[in-house]
mmCIF file with all atom_site columns, C-alpha atoms in Angstrom:
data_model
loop_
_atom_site.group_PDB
_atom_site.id
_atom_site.type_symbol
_atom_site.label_atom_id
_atom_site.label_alt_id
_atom_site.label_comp_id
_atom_site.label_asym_id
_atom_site.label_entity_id
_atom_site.label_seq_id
_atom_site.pdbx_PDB_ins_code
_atom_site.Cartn_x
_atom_site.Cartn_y
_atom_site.Cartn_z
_atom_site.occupancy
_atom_site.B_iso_or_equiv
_atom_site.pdbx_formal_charge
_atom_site.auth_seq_id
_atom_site.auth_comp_id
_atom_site.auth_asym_id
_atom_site.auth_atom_id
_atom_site.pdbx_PDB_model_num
ATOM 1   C CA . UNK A 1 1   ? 19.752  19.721  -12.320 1.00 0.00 ? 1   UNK A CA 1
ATOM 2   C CA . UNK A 1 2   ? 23.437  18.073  -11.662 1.00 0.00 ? 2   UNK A CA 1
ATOM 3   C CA . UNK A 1 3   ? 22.711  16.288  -8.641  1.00 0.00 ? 3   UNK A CA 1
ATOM 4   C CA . UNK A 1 4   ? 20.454  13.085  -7.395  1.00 0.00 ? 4   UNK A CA 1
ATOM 5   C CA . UNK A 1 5   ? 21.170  12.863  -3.681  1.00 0.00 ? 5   UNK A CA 1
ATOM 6   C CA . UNK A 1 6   ? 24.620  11.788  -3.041  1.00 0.00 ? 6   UNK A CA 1
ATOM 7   C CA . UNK A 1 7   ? 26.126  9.721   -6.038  1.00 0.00 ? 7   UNK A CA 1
ATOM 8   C CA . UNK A 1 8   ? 28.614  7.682   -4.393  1.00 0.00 ? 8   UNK A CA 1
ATOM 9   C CA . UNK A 1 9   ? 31.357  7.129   -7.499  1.00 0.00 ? 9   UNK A CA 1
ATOM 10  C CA . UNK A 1 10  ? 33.502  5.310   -5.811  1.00 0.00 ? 10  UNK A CA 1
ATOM 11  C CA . UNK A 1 11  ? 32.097  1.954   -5.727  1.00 0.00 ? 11  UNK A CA 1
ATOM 12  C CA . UNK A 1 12  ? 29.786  -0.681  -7.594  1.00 0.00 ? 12  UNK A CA 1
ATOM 13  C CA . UNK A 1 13  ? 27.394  -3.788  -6.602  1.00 0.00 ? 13  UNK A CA 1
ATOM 14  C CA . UNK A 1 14  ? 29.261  -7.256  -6.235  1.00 0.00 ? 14  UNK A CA 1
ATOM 15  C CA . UNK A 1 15  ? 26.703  -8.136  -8.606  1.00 0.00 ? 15  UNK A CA 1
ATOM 16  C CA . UNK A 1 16  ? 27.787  -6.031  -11.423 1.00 0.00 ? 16  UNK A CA 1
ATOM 17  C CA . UNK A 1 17  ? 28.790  -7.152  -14.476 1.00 0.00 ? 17  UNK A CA 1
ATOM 18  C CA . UNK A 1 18  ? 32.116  -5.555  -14.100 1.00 0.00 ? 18  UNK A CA 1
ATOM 19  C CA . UNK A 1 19  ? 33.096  -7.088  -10.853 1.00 0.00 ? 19  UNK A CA 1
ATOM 20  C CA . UNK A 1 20  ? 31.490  -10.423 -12.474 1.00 0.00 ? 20  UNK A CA 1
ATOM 21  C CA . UNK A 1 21  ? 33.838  -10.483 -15.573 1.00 0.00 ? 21  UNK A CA 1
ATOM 22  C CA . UNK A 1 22  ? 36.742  -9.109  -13.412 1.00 0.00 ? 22  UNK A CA 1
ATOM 23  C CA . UNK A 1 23  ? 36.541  -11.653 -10.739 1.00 0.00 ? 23  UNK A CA 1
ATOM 24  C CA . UNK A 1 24  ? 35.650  -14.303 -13.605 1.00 0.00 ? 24  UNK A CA 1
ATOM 25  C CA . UNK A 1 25  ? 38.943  -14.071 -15.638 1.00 0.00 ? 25  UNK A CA 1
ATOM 26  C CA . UNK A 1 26  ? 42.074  -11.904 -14.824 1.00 0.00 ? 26  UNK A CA 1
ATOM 27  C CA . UNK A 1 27  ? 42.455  -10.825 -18.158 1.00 0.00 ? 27  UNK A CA 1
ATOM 28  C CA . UNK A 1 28  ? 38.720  -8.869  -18.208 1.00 0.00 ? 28  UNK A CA 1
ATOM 29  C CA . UNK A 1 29  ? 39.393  -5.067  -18.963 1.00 0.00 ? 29  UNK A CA 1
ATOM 30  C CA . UNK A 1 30  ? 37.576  -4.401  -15.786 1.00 0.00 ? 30  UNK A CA 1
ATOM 31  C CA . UNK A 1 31  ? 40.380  -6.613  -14.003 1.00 0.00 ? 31  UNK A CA 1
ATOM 32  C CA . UNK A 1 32  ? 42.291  -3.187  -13.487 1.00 0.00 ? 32  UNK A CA 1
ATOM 33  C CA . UNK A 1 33  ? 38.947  -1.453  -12.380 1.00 0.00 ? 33  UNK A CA 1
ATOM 34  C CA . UNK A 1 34  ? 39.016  -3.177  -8.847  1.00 0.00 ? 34  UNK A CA 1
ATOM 35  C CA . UNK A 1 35  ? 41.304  -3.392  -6.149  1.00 0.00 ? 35  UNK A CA 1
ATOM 36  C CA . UNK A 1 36  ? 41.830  -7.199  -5.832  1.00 0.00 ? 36  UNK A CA 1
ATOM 37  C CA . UNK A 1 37  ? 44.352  -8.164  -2.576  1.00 0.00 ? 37  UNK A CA 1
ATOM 38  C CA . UNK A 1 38  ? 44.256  -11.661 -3.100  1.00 0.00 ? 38  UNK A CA 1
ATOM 39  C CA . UNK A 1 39  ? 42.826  -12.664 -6.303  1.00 0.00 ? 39  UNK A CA 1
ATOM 40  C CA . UNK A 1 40  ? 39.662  -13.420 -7.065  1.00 0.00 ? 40  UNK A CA 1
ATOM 41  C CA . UNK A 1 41  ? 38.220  -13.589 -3.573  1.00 0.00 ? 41  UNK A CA 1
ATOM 42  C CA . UNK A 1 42  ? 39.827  -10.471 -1.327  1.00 0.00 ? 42  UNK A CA 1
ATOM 43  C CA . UNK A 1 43  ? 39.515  -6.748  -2.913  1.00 0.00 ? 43  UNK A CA 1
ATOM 44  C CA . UNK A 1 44  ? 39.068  -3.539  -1.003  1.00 0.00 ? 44  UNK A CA 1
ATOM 45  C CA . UNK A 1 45  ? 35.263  -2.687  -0.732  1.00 0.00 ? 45  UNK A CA 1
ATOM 46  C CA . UNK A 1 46  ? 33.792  0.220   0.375   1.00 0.00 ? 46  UNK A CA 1
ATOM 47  C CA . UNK A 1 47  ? 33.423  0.494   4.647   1.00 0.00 ? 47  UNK A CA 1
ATOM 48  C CA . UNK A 1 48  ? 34.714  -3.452  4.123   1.00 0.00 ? 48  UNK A CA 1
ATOM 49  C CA . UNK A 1 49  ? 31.461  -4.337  2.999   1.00 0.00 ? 49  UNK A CA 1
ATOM 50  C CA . UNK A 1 50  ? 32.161  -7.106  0.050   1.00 0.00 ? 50  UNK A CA 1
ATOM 51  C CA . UNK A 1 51  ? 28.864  -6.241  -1.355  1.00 0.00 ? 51  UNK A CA 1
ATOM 52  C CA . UNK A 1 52  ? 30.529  -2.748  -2.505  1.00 0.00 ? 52  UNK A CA 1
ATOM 53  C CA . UNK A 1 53  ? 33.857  -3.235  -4.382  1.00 0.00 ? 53  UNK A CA 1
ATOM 54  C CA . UNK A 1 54  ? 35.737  -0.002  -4.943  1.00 0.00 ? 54  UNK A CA 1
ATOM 55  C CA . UNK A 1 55  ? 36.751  1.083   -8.120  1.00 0.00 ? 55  UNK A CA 1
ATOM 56  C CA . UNK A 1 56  ? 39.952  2.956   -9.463  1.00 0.00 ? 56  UNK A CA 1
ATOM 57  C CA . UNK A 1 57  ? 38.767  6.213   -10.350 1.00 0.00 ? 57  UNK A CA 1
ATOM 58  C CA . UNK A 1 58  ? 42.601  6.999   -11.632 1.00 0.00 ? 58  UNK A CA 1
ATOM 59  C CA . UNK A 1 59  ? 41.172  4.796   -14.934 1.00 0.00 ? 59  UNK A CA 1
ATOM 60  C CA . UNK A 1 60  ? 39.898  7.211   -17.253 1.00 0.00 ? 60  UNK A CA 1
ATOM 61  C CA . UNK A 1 61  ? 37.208  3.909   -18.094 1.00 0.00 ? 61  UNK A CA 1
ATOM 62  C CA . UNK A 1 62  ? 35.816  4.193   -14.530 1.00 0.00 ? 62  UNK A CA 1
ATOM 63  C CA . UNK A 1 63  ? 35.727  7.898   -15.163 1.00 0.00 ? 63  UNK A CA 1
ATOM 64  C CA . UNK A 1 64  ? 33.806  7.926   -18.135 1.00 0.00 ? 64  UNK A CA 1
ATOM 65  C CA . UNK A 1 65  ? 31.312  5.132   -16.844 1.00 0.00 ? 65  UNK A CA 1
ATOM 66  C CA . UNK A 1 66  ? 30.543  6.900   -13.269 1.00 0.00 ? 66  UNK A CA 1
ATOM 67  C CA . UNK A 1 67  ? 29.622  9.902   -15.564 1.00 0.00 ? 67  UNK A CA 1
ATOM 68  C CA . UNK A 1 68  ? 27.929  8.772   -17.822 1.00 0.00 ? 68  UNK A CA 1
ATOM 69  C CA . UNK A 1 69  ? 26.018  6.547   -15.382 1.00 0.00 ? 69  UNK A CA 1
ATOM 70  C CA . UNK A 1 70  ? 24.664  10.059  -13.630 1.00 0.00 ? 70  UNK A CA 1
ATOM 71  C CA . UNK A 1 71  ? 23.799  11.469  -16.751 1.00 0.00 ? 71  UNK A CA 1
ATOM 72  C CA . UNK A 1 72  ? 21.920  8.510   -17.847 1.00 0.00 ? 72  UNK A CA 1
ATOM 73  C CA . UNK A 1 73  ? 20.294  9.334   -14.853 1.00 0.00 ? 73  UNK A CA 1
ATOM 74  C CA . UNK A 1 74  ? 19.921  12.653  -14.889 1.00 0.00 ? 74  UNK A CA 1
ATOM 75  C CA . UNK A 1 75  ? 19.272  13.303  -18.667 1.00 0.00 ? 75  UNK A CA 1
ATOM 76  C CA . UNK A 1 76  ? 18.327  16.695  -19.948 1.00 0.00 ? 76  UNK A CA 1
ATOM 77  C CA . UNK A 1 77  ? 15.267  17.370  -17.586 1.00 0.00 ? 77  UNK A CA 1
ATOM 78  C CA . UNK A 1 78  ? 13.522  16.030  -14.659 1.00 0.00 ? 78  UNK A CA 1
ATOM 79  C CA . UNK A 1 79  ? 11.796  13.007  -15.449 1.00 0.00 ? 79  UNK A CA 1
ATOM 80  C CA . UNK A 1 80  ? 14.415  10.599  -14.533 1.00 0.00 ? 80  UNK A CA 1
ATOM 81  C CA . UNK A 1 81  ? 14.514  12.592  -10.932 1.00 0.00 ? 81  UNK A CA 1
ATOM 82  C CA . UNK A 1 82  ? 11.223  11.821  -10.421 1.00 0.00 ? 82  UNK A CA 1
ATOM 83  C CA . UNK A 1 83  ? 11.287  8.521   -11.106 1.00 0.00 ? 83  UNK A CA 1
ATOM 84  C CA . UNK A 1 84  ? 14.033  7.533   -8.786  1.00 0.00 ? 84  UNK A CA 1
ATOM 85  C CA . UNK A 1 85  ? 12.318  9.519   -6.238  1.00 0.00 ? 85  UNK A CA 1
ATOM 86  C CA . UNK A 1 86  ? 9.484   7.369   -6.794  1.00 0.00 ? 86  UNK A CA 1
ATOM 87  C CA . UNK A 1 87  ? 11.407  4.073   -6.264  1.00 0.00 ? 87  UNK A CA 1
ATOM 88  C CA . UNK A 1 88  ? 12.985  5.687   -3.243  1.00 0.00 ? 88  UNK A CA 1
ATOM 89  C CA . UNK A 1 89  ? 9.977   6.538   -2.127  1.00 0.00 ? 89  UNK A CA 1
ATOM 90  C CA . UNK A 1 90  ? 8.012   3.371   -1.816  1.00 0.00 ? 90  UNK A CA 1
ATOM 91  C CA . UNK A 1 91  ? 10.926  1.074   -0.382  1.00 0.00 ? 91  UNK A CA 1
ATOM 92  C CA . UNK A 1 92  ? 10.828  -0.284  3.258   1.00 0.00 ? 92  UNK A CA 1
ATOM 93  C CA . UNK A 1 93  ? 13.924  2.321   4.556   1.00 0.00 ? 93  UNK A CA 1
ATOM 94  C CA . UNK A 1 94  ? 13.217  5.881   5.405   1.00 0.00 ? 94  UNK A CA 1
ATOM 95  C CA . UNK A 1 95  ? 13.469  7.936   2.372   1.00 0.00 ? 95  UNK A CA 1
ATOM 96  C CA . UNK A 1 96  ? 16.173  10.727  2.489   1.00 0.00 ? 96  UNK A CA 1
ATOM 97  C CA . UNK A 1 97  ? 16.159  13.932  0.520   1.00 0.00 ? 97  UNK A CA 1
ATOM 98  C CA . UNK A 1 98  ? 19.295  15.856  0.140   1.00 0.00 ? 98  UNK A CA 1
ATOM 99  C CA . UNK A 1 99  ? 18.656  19.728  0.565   1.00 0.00 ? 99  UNK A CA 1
ATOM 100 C CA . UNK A 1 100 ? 17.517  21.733  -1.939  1.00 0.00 ? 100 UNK A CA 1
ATOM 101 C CA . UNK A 1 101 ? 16.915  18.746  -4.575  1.00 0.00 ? 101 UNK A CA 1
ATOM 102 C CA . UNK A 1 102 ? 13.061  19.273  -4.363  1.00 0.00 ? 102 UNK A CA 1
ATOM 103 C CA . UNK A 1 103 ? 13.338  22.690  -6.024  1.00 0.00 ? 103 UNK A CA 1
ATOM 104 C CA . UNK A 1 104 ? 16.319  21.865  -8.487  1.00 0.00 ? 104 UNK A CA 1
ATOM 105 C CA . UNK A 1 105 ? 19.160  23.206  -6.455  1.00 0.00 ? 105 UNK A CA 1
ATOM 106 C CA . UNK A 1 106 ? 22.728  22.263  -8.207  1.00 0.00 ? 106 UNK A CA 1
ATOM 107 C CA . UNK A 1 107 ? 26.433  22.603  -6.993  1.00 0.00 ? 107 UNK A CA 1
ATOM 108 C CA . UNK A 1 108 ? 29.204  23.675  -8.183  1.00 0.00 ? 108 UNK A CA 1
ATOM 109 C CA . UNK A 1 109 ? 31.319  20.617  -8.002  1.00 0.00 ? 109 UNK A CA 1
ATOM 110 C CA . UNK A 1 110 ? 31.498  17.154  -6.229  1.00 0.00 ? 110 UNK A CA 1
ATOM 111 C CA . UNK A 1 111 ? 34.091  18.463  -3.726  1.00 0.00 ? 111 UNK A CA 1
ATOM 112 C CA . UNK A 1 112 ? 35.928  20.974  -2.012  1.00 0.00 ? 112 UNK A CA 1
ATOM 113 C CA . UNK A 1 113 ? 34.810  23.615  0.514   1.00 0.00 ? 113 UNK A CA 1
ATOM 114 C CA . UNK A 1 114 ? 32.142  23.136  2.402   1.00 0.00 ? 114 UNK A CA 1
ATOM 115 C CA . UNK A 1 115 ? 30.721  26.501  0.378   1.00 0.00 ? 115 UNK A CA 1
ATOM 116 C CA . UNK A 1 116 ? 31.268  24.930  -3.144  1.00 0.00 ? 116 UNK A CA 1
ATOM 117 C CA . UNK A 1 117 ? 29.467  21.378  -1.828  1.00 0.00 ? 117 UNK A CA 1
ATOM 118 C CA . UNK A 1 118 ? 25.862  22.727  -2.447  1.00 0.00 ? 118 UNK A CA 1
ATOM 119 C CA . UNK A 1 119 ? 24.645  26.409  -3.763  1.00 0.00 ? 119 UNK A CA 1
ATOM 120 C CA . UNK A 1 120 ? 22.332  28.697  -1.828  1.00 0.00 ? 120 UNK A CA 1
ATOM 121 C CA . UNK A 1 121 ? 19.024  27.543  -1.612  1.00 0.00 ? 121 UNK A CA 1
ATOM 122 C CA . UNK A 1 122 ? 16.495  28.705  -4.550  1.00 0.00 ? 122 UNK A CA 1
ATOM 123 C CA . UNK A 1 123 ? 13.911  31.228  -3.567  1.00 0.00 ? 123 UNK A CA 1
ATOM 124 C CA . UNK A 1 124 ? 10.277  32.063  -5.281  1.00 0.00 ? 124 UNK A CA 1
ATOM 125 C CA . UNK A 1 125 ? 10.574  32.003  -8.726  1.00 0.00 ? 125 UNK A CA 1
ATOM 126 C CA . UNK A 1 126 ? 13.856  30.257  -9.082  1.00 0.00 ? 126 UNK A CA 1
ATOM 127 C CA . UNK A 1 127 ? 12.927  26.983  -7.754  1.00 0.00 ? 127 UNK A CA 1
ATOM 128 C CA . UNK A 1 128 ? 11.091  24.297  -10.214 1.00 0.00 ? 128 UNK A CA 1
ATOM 129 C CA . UNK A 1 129 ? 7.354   24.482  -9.127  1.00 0.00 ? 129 UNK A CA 1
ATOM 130 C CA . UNK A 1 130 ? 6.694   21.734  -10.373 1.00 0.00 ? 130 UNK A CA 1
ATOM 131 C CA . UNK A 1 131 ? 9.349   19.506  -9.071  1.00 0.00 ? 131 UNK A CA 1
ATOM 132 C CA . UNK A 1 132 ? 8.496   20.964  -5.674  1.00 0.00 ? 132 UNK A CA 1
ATOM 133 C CA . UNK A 1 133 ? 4.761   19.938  -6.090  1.00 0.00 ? 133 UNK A CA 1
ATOM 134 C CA . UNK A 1 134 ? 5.305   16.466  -6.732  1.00 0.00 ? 134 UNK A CA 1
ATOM 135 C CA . UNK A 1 135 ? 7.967   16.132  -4.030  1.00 0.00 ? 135 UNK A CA 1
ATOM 136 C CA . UNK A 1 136 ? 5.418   17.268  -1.782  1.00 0.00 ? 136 UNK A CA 1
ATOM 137 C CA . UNK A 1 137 ? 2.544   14.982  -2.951  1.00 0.00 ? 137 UNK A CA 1
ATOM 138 C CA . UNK A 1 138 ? 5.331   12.376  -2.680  1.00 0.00 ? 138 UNK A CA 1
ATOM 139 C CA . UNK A 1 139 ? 5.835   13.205  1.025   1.00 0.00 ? 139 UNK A CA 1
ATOM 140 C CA . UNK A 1 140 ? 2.345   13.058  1.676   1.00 0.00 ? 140 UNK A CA 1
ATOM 141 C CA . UNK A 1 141 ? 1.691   9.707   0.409   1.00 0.00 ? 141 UNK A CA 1
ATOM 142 C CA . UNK A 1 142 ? 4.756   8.344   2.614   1.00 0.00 ? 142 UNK A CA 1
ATOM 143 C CA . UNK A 1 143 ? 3.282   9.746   5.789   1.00 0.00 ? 143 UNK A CA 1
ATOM 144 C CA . UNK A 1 144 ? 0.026   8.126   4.728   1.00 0.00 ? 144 UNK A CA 1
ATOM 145 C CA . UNK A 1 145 ? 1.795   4.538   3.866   1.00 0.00 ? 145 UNK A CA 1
ATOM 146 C CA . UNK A 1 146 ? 4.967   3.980   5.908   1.00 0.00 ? 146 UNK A CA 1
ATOM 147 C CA . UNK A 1 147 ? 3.918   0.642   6.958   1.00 0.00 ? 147 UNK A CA 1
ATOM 148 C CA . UNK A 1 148 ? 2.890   -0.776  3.536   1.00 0.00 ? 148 UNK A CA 1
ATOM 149 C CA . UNK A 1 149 ? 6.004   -0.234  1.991   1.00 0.00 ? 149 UNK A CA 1
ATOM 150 C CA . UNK A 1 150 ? 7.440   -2.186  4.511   1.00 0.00 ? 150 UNK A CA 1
ATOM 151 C CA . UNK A 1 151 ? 4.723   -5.211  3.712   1.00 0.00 ? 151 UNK A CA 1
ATOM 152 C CA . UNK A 1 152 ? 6.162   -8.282  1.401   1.00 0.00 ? 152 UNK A CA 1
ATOM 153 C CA . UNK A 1 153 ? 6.854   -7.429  -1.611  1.00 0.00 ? 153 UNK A CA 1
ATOM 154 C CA . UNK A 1 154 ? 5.182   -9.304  -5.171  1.00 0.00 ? 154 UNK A CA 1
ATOM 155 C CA . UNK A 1 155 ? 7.125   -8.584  -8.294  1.00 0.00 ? 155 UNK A CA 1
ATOM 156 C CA . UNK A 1 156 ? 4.590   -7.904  -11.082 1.00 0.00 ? 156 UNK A CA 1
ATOM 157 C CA . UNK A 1 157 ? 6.317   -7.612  -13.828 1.00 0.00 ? 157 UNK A CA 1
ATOM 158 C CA . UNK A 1 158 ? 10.152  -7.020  -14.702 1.00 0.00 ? 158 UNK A CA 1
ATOM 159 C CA . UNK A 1 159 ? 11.165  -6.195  -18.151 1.00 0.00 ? 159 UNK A CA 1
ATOM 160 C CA . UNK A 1 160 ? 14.887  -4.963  -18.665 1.00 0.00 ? 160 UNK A CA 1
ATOM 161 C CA . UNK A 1 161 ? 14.204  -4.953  -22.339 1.00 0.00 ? 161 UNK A CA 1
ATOM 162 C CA . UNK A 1 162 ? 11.540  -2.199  -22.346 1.00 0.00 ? 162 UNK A CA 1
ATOM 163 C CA . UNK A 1 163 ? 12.839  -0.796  -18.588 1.00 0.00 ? 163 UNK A CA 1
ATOM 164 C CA . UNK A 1 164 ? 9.536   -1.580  -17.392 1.00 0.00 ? 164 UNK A CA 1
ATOM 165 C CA . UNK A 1 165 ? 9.320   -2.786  -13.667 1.00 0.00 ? 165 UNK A CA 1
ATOM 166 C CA . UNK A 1 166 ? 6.450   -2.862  -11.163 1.00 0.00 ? 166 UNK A CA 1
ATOM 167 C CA . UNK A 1 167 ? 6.086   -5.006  -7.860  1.00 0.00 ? 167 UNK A CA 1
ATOM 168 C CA . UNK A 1 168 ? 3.104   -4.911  -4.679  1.00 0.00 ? 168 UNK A CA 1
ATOM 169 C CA . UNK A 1 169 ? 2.959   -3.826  -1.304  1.00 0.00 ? 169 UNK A CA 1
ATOM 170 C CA . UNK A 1 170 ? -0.286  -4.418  0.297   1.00 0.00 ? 170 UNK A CA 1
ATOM 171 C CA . UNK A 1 171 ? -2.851  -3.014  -1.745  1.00 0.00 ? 171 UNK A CA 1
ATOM 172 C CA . UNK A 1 172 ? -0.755  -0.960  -3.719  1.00 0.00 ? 172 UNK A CA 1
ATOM 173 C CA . UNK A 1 173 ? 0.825   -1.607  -7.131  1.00 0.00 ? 173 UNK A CA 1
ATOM 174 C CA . UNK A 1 174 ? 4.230   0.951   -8.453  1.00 0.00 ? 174 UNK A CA 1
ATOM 175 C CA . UNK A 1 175 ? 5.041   0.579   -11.791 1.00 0.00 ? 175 UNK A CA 1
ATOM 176 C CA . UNK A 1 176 ? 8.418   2.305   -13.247 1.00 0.00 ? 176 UNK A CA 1
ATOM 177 C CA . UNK A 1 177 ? 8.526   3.002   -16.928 1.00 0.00 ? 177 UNK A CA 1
ATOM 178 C CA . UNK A 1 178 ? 12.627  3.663   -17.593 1.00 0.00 ? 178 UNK A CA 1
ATOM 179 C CA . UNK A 1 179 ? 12.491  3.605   -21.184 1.00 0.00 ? 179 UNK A CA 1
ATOM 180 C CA . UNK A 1 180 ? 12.403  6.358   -23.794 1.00 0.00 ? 180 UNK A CA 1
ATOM 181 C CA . UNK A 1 181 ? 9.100   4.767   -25.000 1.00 0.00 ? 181 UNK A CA 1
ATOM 182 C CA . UNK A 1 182 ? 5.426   5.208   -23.682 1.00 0.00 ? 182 UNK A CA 1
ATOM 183 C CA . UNK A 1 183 ? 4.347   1.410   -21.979 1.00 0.00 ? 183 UNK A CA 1
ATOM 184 C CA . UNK A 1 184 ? 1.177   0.024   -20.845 1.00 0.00 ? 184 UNK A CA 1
ATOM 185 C CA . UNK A 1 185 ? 0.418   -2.739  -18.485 1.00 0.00 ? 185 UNK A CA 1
ATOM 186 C CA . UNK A 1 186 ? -2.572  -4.720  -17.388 1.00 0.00 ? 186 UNK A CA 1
ATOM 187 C CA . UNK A 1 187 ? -3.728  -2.859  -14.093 1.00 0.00 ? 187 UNK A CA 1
ATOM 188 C CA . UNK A 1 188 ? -6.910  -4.026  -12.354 1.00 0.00 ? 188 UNK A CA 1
ATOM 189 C CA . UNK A 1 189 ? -6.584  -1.057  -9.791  1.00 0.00 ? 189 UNK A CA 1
ATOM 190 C CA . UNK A 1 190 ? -9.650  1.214   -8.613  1.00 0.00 ? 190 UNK A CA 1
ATOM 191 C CA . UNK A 1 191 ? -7.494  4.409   -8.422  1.00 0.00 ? 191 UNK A CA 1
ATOM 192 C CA . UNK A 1 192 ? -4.700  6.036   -9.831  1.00 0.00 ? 192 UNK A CA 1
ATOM 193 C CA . UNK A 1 193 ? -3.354  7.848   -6.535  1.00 0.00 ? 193 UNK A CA 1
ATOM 194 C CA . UNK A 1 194 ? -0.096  9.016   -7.621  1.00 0.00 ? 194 UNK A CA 1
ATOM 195 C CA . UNK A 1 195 ? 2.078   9.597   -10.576 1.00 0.00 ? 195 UNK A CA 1
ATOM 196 C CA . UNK A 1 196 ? 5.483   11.376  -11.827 1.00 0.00 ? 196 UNK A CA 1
ATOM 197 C CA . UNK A 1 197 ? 3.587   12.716  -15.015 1.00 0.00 ? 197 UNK A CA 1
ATOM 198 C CA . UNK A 1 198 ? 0.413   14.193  -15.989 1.00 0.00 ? 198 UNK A CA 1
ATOM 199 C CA . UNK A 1 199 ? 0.440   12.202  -18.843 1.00 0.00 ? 199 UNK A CA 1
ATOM 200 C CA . UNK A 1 200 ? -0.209  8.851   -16.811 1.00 0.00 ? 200 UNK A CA 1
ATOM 201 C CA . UNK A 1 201 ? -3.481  7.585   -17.267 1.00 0.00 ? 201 UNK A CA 1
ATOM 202 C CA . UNK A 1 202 ? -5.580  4.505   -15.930 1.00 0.00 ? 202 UNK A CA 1
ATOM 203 C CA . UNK A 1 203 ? -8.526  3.917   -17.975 1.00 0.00 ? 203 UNK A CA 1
ATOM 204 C CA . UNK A 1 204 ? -10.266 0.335   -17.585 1.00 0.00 ? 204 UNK A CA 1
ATOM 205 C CA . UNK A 1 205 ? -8.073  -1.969  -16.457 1.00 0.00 ? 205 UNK A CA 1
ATOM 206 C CA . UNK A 1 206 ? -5.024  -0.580  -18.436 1.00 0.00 ? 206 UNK A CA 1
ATOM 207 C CA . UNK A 1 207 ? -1.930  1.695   -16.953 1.00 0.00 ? 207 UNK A CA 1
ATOM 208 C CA . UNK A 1 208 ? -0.607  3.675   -18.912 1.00 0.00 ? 208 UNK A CA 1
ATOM 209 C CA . UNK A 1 209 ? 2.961   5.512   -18.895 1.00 0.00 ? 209 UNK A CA 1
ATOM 210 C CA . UNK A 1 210 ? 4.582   8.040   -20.881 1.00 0.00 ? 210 UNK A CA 1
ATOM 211 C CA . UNK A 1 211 ? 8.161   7.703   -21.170 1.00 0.00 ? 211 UNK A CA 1
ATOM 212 C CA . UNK A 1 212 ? 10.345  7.431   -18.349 1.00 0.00 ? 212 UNK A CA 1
ATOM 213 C CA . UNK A 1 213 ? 7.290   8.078   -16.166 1.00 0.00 ? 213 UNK A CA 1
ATOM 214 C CA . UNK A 1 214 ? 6.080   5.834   -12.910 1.00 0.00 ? 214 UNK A CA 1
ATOM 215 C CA . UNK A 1 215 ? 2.731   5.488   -10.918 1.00 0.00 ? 215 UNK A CA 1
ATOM 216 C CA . UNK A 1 216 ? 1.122   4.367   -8.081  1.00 0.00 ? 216 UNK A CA 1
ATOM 217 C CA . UNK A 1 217 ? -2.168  2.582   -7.914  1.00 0.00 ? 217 UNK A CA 1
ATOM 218 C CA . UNK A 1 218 ? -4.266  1.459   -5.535  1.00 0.00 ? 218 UNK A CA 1
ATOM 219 C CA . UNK A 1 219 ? -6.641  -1.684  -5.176  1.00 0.00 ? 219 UNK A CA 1
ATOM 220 C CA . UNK A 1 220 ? -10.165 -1.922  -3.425  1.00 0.00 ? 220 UNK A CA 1
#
C-alpha cells in the first residue's frame, strides 16, 4: 500500500510548527519553506486559504519531510490505514474513499497520465480481504450513525506522548492508539461495536488497544 486517499504535499496547517517558527523569526530554517509576500503576515496559501500555507517543494527539506510524513503514515502494513480510516470515519463531514484503497490498490506514481494516476482495480484473490472487510464494517456503522458524528464533541483523553486520543459523540466513545505500544484506558462502555484489530479487547471497564489500533464503543 503507497497511497492514503489523496496526500496533498503541497501545503501544511497555519498551525504547524514550521509555519510557527518561520513566521516567528526570519532566520528559522523553515523561513525558506514558505512563500512569504509580505513578511510575516502575507504568503501564498493553498486556494488563498491562510489556514493552508504552501510549501517549496524545490527544497530537498520539504521533500524529505512530505515523504517521510506518508510513510510515517503508511508504515510497512495496514494498521496505520485503518486507523485514519477510523478517524475519517467518525467526523461530522461525509467520509470519502478514493477507489480501490479498500482492497490495497497502489499507483504507479503521484502524477502523470491519467493511466499512471491509479492501477487497475484488484480482482479475487489480489485484493486484501481483510482490509476490504473492515472497510465494509466501517461503512456500515456510518450508515447506521451519520447523525451522531455530527453531535458535540467531548474530548476524553489526549495524550501526544503515548499517541493516545479519544473524544464522544452521543453515546459513543473512539479511541485512537498511534503509538508503537499496546495502551489501555478507563472505558465504562456496554459494548465494543467496532475496532481496527482483532486484538482490541473491552473487558470490565478497561479498553484495551494493541499498537497503532483504534475502537469504537458504545454506552447504554
Amino acid at each position: 500500500m503507497r497511497v492514503v486517499l489523496d496526500f496533498v504535499a503541497n501545503h501544511l496547517s497555519r498551525q504547524h510548527p514550521a509555519f510557527v517558527a518561520a513566521q516567528a523569526d526570519p532566520a528559522s530554517p523553515t523561513r525558506a519553506w514558505f512563500f512569504f509576500r509580505d513578511y510575516p503576515q502575507t504568503y501564498e496559501a493553498f486556494y488563498d486559504v491562510p489556514d493552508q500555507p504552501v510549501v517549496n517543494t524545490d527544497l530537498p527539506a520539504v521533500r524529505e519531510y512530505l515523504i517521510g510524513a506518508a510513510q510515517y503514515w503508511l508504515g510497512d502494513d495496514t494498521r496505520r490505514l485503518k486507523l485514519a480510516a477510523l478517524c475519517q470515519f467518525t467526523l461530522p463531514q461525509p467520509p470519502i474513499l478514493y477507489y480501490g484503497t479498500e482492497v490495497g490498490l497502489s499507483q504507479r506514481q503521484a502524477v502523470g497520465r491519467l493511466e499512471e494516476a491509479r492501477l487497475p482495480m484488484l480482482w479475487n484473490e489480489q485484493q486484501d480481504r481483510s482490509l476490504l472487510d473492515f472497510y465494509r464494517r466501517l461503512i456500515q456503522l456510518r450508515r447506521r450513525t451519520t447523525d451522531v458524528w455530527s453531535e458535540p464533541r467531548t474530548m476524553v483523553r489526549v495524550d501526544d506522548e503515548h499517541g493516545l486520543y479519544a473524544y464522544r459523540c452521543g453515546a459513543y466513545l473512539v479511541v485512537l492508539n498511534n503509538h508503537d505500544q499496546a495502551t489501555a484506558l478507563a472505558c465504562p462502555a456496554a459494548e465494543l461495536i467496532l475496532s481496527t484489530d482483532a486484538g482490541a479487547t473491552l473487558v470490565g471497564e478497561q479498553l484495551g488497544l494493541p499498537p497503532f489500533a483504534g475502537a469504537i464503543c458504545r454506552f447504554d
